[in-house]
Short mmCIF file of N, CA and C in Angstrom, two decimals:
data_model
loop_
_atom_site.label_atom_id
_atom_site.label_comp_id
_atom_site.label_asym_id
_atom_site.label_seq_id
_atom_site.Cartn_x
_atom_site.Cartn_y
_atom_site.Cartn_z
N UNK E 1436 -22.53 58.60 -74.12
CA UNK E 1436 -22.83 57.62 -73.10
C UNK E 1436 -22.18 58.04 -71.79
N UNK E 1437 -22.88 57.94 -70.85
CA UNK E 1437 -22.14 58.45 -69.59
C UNK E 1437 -21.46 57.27 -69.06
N UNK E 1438 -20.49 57.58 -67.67
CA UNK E 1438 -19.75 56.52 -67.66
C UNK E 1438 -20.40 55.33 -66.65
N UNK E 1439 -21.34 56.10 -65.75
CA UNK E 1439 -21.90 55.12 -64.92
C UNK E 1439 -22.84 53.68 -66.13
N UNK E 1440 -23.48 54.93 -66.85
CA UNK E 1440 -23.90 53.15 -68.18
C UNK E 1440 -22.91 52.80 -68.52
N UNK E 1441 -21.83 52.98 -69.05
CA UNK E 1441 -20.67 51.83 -69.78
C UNK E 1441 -20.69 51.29 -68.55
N UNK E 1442 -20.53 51.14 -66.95
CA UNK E 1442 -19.76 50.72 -66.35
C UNK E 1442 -21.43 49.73 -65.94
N UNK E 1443 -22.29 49.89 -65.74
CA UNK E 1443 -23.66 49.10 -65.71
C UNK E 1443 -23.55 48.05 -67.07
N UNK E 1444 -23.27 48.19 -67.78
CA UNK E 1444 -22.83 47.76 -69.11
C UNK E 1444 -22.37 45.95 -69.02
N UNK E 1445 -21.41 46.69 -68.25
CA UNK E 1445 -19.94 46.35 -68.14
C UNK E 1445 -20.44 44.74 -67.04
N UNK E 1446 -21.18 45.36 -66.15
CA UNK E 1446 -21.52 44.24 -65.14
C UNK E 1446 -22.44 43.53 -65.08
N UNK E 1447 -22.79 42.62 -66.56
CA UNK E 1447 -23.60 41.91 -66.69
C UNK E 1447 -23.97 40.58 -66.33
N UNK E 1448 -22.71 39.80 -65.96
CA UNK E 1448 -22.87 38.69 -65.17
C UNK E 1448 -21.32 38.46 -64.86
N UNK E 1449 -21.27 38.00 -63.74
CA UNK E 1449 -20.19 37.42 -63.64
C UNK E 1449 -19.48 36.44 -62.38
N UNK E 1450 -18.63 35.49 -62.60
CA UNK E 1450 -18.24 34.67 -61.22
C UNK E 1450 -16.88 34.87 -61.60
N UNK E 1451 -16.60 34.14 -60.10
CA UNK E 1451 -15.43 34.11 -60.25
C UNK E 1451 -14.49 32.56 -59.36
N UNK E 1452 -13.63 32.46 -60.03
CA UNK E 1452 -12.96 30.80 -59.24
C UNK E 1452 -11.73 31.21 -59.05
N UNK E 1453 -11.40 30.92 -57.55
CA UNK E 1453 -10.83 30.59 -56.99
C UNK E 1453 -9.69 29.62 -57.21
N UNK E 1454 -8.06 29.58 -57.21
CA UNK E 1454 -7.51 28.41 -57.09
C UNK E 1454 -6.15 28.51 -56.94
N UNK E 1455 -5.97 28.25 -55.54
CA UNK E 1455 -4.50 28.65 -54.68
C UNK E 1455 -4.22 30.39 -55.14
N UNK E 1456 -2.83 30.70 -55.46
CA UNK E 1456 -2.51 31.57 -56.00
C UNK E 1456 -2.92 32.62 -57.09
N UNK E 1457 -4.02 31.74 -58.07
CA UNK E 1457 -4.72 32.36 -59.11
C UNK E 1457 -6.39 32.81 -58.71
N UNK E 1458 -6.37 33.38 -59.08
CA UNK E 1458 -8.13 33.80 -59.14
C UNK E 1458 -8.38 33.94 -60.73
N UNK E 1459 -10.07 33.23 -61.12
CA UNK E 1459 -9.97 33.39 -62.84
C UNK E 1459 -11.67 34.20 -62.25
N UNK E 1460 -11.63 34.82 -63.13
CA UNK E 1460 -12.94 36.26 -63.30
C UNK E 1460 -13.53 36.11 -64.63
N UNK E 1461 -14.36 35.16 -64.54
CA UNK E 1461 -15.23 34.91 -65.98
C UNK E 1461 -16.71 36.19 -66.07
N UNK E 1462 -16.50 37.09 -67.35
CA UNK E 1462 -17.26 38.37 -67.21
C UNK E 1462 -18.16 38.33 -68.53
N UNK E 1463 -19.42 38.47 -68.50
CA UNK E 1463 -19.90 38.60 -69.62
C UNK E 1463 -19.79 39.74 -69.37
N UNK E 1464 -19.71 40.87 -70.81
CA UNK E 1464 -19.90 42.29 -71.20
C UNK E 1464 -20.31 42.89 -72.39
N UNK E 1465 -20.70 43.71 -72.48
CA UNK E 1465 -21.58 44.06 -73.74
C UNK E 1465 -20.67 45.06 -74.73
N UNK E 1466 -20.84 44.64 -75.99
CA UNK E 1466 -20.42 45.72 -77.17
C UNK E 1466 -20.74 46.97 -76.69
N UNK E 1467 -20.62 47.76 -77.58
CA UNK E 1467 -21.34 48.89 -77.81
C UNK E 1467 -22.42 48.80 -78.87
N UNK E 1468 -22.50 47.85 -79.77
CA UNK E 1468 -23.88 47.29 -80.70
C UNK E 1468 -24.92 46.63 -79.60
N UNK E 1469 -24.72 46.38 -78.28
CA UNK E 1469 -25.39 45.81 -77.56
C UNK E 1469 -25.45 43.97 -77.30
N UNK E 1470 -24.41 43.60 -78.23
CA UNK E 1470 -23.87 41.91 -78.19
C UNK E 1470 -22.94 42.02 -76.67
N UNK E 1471 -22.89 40.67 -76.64
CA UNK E 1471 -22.41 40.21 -75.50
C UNK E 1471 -21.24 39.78 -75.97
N UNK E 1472 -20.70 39.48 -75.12
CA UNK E 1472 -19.39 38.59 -75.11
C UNK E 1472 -18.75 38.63 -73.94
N UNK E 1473 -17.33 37.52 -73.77
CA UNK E 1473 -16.81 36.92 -72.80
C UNK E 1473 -15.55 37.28 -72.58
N UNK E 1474 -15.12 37.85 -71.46
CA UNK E 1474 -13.64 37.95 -70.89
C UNK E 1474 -13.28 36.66 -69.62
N UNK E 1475 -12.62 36.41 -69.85
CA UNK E 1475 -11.48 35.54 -68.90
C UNK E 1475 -10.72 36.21 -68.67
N UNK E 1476 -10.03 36.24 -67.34
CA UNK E 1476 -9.17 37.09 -66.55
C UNK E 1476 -8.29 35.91 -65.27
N UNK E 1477 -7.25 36.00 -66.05
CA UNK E 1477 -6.58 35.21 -64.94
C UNK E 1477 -4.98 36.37 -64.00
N UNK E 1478 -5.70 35.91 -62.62
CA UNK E 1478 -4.84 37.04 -61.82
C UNK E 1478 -4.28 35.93 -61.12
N UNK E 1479 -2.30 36.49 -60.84
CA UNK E 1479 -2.04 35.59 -60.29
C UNK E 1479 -1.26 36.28 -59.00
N UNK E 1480 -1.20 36.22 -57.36
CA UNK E 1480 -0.52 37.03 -57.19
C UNK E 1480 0.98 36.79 -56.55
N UNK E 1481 1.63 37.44 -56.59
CA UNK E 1481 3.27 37.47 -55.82
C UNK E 1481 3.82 38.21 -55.08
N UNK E 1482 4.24 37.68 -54.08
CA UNK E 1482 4.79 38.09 -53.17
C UNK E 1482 6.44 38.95 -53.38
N UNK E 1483 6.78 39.83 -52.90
CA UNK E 1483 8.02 40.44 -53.38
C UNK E 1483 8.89 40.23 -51.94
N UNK E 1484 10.11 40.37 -51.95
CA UNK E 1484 10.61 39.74 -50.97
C UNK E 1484 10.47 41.09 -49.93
N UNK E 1485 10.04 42.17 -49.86
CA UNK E 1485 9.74 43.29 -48.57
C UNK E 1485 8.60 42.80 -47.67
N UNK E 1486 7.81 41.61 -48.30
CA UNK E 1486 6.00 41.10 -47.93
C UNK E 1486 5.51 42.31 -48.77
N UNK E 1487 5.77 42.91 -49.56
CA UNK E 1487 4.13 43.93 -50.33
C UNK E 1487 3.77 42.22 -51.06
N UNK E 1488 2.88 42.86 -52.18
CA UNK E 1488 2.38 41.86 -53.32
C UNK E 1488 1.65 42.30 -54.19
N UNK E 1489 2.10 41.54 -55.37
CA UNK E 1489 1.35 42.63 -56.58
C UNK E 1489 0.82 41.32 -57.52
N UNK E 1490 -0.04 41.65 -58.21
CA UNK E 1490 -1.20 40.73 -59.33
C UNK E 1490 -0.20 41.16 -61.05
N UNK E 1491 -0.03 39.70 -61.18
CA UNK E 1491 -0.28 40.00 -62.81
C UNK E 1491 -1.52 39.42 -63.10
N UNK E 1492 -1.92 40.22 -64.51
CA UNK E 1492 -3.29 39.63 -64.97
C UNK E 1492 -3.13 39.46 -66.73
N UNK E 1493 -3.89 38.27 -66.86
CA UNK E 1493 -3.91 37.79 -68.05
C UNK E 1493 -5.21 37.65 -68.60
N UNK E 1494 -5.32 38.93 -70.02
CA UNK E 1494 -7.21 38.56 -70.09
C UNK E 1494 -7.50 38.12 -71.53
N UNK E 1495 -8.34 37.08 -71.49
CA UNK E 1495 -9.09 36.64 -73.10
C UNK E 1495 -9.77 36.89 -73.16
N UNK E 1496 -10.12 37.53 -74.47
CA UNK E 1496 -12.00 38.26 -74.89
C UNK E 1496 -12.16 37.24 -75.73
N UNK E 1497 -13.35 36.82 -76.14
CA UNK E 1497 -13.88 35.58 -76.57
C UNK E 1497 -15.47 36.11 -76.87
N UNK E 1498 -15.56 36.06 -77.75
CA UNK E 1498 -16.45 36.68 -78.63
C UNK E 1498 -17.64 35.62 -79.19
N UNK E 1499 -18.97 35.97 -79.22
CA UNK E 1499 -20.06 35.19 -79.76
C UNK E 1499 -19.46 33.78 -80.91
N UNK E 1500 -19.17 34.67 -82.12
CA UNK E 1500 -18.85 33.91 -83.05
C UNK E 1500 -17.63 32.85 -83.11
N UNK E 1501 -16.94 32.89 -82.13
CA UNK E 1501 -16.26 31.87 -81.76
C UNK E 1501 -15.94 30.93 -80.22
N UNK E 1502 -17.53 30.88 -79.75
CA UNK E 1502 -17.87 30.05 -78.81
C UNK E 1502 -17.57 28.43 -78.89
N UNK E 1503 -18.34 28.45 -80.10
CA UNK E 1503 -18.62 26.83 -80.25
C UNK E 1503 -17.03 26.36 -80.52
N UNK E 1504 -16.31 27.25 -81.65
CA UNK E 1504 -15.17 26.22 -82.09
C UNK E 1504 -14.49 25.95 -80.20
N UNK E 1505 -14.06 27.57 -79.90
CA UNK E 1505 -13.34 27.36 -78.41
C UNK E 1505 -13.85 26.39 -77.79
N UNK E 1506 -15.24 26.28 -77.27
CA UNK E 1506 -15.74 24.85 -76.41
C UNK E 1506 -14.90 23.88 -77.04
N UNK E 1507 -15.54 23.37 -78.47
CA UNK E 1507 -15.23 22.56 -79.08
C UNK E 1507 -13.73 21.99 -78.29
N UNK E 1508 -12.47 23.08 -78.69
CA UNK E 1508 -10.88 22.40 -78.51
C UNK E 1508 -10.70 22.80 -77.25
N UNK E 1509 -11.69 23.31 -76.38
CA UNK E 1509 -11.51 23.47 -74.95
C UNK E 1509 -11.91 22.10 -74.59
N UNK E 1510 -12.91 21.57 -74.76
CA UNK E 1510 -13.34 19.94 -74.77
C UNK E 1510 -12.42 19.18 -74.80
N UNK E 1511 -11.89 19.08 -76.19
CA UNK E 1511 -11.13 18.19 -76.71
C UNK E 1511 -9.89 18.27 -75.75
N UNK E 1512 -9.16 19.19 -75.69
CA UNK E 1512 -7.99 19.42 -74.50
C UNK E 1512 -8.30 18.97 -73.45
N UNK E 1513 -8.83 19.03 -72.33
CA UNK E 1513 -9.39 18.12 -70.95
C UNK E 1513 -9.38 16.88 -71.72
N UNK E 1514 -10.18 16.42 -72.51
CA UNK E 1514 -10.28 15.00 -72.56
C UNK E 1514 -9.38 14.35 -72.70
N UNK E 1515 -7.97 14.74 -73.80
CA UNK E 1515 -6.87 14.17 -74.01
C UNK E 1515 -6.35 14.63 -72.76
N UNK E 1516 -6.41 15.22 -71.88
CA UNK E 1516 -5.47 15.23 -70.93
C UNK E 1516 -5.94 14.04 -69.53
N UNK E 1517 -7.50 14.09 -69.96
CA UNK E 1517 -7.87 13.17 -68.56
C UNK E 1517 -7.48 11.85 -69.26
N UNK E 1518 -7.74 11.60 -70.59
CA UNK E 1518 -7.44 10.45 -71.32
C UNK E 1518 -5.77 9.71 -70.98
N UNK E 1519 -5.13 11.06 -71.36
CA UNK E 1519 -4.01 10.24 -71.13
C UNK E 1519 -2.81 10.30 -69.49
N UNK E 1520 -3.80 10.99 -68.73
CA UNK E 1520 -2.70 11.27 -67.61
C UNK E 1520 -4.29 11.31 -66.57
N UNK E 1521 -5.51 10.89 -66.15
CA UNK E 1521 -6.47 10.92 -65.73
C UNK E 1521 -7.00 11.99 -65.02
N UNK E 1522 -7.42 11.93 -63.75
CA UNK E 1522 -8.22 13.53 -63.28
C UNK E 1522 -7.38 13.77 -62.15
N UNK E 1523 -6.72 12.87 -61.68
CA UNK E 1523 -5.88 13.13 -60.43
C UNK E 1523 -5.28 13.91 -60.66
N UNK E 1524 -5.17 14.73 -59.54
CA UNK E 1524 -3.84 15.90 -59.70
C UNK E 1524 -2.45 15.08 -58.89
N UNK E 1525 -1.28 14.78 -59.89
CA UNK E 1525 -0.21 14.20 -59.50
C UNK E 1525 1.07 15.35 -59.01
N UNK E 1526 0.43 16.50 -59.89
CA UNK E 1526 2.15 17.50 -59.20
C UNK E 1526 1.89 17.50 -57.70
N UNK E 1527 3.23 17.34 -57.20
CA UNK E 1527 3.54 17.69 -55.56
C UNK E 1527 3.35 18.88 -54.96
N UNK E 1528 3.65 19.86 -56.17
CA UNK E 1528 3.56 21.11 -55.76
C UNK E 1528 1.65 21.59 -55.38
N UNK E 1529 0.76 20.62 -56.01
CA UNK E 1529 -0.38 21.10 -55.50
C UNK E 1529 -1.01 20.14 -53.90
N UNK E 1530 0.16 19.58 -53.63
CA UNK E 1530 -0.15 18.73 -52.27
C UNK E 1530 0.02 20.01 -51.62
N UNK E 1531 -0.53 20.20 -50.03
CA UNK E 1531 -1.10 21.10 -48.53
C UNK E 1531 0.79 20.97 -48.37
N UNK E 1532 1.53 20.26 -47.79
CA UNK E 1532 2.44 19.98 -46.95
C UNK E 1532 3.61 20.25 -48.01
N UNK E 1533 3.88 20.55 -48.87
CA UNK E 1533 4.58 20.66 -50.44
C UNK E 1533 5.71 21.55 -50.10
N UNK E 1534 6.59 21.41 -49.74
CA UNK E 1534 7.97 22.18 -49.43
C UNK E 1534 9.31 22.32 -50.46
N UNK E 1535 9.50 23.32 -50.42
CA UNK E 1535 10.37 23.60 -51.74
C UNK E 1535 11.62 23.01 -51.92
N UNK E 1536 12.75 22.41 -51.80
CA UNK E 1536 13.87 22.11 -51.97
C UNK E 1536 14.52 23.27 -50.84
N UNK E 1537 14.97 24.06 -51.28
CA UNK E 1537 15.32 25.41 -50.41
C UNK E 1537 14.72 26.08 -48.79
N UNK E 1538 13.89 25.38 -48.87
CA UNK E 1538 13.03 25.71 -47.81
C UNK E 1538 13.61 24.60 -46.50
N UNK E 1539 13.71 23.53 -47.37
CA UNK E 1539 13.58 22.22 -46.72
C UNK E 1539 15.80 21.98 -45.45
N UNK E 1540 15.34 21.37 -44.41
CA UNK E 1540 16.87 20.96 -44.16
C UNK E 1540 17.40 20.17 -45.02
N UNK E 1541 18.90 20.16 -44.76
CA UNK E 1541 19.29 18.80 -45.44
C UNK E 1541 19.01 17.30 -45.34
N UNK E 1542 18.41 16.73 -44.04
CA UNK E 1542 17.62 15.69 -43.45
C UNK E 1542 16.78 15.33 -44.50
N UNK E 1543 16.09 16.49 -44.79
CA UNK E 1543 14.20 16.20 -45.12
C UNK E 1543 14.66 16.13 -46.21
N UNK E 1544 15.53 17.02 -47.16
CA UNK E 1544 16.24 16.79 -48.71
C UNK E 1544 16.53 15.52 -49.08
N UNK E 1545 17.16 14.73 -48.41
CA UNK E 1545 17.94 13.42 -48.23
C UNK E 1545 16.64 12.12 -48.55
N UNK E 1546 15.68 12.34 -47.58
CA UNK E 1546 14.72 11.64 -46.79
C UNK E 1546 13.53 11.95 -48.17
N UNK E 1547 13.50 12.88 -48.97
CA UNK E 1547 12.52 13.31 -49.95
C UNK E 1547 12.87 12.71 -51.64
N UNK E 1548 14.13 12.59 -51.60
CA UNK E 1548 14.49 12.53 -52.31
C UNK E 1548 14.61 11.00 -52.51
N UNK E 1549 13.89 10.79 -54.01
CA UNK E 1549 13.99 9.14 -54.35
C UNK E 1549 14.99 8.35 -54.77
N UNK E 1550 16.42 9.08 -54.78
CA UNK E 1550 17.55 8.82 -55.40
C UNK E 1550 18.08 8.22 -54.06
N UNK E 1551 19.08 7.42 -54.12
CA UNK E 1551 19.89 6.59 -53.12
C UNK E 1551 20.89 7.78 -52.49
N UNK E 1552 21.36 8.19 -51.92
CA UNK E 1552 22.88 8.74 -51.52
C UNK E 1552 24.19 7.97 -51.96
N UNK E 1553 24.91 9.15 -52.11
CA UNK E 1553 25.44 8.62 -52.90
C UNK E 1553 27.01 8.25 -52.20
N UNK E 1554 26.51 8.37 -51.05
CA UNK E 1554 28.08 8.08 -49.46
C UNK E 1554 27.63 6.86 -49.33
N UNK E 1555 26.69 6.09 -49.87
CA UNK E 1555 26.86 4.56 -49.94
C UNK E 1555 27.84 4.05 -51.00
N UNK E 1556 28.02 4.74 -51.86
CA UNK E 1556 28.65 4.11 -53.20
C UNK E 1556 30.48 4.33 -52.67
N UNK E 1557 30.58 2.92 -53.57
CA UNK E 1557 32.18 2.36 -53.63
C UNK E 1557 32.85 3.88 -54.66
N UNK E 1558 34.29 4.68 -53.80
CA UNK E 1558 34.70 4.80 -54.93
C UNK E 1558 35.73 3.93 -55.82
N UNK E 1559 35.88 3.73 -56.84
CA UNK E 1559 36.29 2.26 -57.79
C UNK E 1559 36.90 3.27 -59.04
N UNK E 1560 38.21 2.81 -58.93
CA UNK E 1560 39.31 3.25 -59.71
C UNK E 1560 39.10 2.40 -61.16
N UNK E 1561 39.13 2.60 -62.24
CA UNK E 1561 38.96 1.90 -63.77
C UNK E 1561 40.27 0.91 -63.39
N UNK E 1562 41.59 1.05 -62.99
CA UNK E 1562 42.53 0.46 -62.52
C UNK E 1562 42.19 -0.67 -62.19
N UNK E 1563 41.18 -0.90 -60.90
CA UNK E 1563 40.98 -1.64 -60.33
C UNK E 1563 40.54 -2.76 -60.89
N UNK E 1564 39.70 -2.88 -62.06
CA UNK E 1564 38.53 -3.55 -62.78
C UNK E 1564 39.91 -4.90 -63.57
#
């Protein structure tokens, strides 16, 4: 087989999604018996502290004969999750304006934070009581 067919092969359908930091690369590709099947590819990328940046990637092959069960507990997973925590996205970290602790002054730390300060509180000796 030459390599330009494996690689024609290879590019039988595919999209890809988008989402913040990750990109997922859903690929149909063919055996070498001529069956199909499915890769998932999740790339995520990072920044190194010079500014370069490099991708890790994470890939699942997913194969004919175990479509249906995967749907199946791929189903079932979303549902218990919209079931019990709904569709909203609640982490902060996926809010636009989302600032790290470290990033942040001590003001905005203070001001972010749902806990009281604690230079209001009495200090109170057990003595005292």
């Amino acid at each position: 087989m030459s390599e330009q067919y494996s690689m024609e092969q290879e590019e039988i359908f595919s999209k890809v999604m988008r989402a913040g930091r990750r990109t997922y690369f859903f690929d149909v590709r063919s055996t070498k018996a001529g069956d199909y099947y499915l890769t998932i590819t999740e790339s995520k990328k990072f920044t190194n502290d010079d500014g370069s940046f490099h991708y890790k990637k994470h890939k699942i092959y997913l194969y004919k004969e175990d479509f249906s069960e995967f749907q199946d507990s791929l189903n079932e997973m979303i549902q218990y999750i919209i079931d019990e925590k709904g569709d909203e996205v609640i982490s902060e970290r996926h809010q636009k304006d989302f600032k790290k602790e470290s990033d942040m002054t001590p003001s905005e730390v203070s001001t972010e934070n749902d806990e009281p300060s604690t230079s209001s509180f009495t200090d109170v000796s057990f003595d005292d009581i």
